[in-house]
mmCIF file of C-alpha atoms in Angstrom:
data_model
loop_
_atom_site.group_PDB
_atom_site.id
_atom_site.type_symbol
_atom_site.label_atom_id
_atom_site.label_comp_id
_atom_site.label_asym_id
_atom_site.label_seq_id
_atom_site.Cartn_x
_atom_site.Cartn_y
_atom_site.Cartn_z
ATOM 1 C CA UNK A 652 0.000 0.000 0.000
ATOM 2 C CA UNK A 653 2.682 2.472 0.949
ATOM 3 C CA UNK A 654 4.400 1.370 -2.320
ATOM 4 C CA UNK A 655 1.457 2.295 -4.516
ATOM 5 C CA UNK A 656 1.073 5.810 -2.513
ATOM 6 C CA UNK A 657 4.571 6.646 -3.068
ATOM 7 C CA UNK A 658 4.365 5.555 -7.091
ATOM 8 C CA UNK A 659 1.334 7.497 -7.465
ATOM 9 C CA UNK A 660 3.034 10.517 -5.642
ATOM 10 C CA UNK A 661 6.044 10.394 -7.906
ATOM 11 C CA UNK A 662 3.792 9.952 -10.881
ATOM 12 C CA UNK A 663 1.960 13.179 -9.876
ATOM 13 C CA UNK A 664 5.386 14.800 -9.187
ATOM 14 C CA UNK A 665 6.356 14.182 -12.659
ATOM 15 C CA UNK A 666 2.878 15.445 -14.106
ATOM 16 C CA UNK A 667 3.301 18.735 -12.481
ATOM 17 C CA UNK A 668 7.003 19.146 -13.565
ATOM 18 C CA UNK A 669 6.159 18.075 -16.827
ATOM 19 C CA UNK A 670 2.991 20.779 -16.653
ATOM 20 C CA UNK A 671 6.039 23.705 -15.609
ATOM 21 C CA UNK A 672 8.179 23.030 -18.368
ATOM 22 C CA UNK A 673 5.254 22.845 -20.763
ATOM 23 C CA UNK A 674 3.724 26.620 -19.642
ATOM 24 C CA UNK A 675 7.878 27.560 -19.399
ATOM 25 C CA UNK A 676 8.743 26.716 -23.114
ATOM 26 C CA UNK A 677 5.645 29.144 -24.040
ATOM 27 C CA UNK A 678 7.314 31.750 -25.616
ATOM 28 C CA UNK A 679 5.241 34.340 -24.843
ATOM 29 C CA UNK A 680 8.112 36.246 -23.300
ATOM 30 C CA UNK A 681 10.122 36.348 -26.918
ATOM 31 C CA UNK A 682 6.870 37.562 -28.045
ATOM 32 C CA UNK A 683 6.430 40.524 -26.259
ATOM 33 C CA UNK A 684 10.087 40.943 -26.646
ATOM 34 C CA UNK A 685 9.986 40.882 -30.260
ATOM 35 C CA UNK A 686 7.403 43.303 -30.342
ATOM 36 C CA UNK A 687 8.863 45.643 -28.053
ATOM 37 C CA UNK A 688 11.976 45.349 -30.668
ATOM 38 C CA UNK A 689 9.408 46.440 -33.632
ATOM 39 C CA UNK A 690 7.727 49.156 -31.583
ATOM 40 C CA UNK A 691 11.508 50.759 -30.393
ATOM 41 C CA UNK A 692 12.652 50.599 -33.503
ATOM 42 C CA UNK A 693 15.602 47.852 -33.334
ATOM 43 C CA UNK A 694 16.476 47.730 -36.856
ATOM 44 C CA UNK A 695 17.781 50.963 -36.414
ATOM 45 C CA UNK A 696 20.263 50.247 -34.350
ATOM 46 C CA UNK A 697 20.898 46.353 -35.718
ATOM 47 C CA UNK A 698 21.841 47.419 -39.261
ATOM 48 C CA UNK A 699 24.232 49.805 -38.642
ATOM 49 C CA UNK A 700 25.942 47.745 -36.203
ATOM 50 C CA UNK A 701 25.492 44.697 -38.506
ATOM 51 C CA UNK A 702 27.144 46.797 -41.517
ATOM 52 C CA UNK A 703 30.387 47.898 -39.098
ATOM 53 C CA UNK A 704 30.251 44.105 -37.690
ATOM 54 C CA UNK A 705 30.796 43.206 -41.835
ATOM 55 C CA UNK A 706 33.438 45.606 -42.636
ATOM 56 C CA UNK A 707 35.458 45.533 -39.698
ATOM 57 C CA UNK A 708 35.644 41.886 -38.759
ATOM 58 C CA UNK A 709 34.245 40.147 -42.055
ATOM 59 C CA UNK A 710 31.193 38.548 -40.337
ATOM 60 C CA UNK A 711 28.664 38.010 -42.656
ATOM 61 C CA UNK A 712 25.337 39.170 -40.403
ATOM 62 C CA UNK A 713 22.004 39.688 -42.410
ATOM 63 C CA UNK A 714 20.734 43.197 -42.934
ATOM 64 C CA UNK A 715 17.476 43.119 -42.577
ATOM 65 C CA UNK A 716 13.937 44.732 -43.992
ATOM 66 C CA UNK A 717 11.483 45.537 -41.323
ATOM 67 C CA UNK A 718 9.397 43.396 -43.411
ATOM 68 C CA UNK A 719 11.659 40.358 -43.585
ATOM 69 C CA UNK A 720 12.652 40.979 -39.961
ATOM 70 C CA UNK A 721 9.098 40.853 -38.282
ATOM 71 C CA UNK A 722 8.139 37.945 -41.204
ATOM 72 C CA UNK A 723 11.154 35.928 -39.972
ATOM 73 C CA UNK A 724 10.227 36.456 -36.043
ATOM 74 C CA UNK A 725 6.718 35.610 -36.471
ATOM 75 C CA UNK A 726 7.747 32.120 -38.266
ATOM 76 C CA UNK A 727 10.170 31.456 -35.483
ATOM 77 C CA UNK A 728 7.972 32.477 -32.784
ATOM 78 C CA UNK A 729 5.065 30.168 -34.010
ATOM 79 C CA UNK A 730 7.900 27.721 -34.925
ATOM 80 C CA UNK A 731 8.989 27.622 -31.050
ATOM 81 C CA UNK A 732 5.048 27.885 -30.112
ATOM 82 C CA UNK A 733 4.645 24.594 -31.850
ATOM 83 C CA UNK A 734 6.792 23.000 -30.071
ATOM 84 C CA UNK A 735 4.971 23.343 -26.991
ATOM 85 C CA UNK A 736 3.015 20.262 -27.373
ATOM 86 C CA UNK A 737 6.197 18.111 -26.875
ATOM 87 C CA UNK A 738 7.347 20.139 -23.945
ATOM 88 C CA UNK A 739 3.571 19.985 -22.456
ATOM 89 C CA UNK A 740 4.013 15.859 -22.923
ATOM 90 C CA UNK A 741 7.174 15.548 -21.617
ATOM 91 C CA UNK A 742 9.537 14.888 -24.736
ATOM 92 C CA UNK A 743 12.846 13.884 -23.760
ATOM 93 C CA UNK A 744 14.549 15.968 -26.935
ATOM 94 C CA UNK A 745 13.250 18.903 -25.723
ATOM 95 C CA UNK A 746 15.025 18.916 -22.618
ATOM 96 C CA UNK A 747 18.487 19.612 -24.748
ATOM 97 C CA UNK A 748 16.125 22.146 -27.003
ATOM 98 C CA UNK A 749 15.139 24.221 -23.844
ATOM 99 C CA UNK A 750 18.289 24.313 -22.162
ATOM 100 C CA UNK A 751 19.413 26.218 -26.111
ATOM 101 C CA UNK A 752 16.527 28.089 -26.312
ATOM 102 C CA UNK A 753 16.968 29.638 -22.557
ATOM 103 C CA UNK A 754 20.681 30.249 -22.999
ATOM 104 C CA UNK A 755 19.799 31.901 -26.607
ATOM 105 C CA UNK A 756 17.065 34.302 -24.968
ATOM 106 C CA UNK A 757 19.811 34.768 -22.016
ATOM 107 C CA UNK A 758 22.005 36.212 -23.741
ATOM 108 C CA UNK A 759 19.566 37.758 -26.247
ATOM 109 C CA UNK A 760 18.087 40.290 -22.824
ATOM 110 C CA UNK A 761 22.005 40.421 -21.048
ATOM 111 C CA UNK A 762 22.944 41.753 -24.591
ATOM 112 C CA UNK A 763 20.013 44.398 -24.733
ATOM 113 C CA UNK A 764 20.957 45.587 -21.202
ATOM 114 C CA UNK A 765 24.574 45.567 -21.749
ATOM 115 C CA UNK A 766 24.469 47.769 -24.906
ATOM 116 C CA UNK A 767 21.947 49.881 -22.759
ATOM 117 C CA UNK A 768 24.791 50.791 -20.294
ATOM 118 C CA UNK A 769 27.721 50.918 -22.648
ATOM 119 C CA UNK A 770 25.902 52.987 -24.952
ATOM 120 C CA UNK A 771 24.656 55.245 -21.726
ATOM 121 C CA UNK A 772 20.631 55.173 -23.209
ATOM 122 C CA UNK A 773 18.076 53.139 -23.677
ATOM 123 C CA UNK A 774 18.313 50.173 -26.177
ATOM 124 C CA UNK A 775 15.469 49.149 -28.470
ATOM 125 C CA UNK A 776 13.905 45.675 -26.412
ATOM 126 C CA UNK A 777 15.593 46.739 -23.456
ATOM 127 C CA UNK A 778 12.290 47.108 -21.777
ATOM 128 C CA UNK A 779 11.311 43.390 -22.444
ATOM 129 C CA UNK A 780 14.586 42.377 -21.774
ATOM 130 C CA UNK A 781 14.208 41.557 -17.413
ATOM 131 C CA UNK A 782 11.061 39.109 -18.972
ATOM 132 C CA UNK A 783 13.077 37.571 -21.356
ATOM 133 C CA UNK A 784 15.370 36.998 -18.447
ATOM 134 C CA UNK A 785 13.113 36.059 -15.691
ATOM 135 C CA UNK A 786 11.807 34.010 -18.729
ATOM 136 C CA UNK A 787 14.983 32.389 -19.254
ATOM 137 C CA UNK A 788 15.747 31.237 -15.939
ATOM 138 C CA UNK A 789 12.147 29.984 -15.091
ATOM 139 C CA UNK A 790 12.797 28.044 -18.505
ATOM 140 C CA UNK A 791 16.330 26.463 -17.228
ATOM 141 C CA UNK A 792 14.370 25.485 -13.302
ATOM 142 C CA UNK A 793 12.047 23.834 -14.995
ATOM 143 C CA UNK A 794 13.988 21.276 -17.369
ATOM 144 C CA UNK A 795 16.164 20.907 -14.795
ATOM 145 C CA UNK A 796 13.080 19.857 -12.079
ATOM 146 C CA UNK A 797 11.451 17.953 -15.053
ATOM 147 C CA UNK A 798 14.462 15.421 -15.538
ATOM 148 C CA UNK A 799 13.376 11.672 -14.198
#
């Protein structure tokens, strides 16, 4: 009896991680950060950057239309949102894909908020960038509590 109590606790245990990780892959935080990007004007700021990036260190970064930007975003965003059906069930691949994902958006709102200080203003998506980072984290807990 205590055996089957105990099973039935863990299985619940798992349900509930599984449940977190699910409502953590949502990517309703790159979302609103992407549209806080459009709305600040980002491009602005990218494509000059991305031009010196090209000339001075031979990187070969896109420059971007608004059109093709916020096209490219949108696919990507409902990309990821697609994805949340595996996360919801418990997939094991998306335990790597997560762990990518919430290092990519990491560094994606550090970025934002270091180029906000070193630039001494305000940086397009800077506003969305502590959800993106809250985001992040609560992303990285939950794979982490969702591994059994």
């Amino acid at each position: 009896m205590m055996i089957q109590a105990w099973a039935h606790l863990k299985q619940c245990d798992n349900r509930t991680s599984t449940f977190a990780h699910g409502l953590a892959w949502l990517c309703l935080a790159l979302a609103a950060h992407a549209a806080d990007e459009a709305l600040t004007d980002f491009l602005s700021v990218y494509n000059p950057a991305a031009h010196w990036i090209r000339e001075k260190f031979y990187l070969p970064l896109p420059i971007f239309t608004f059109e093709m930007w916020i096209g490219g975003l949108i696919a990507a965003i409902i990309a990821l949102l697609s994805l949340s059906a595996f996360a919801f069930r418990g997939a094991k691949w998306m335990r790597t894909l997560s762990y990518v994902f919430a290092l990519v958006m990491l560094a994606n709102g550090l970025l934002h908020i270091a180029g906000s200080i070193y630039l001494g203003r305000w940086m397009p998506g800077v506003y969305s960038s502590p959800l993106l980072l809250a985001a992040a984290i609560n992303l990285l807990v939950a794979v982490r509590r969702n591994v059994h």
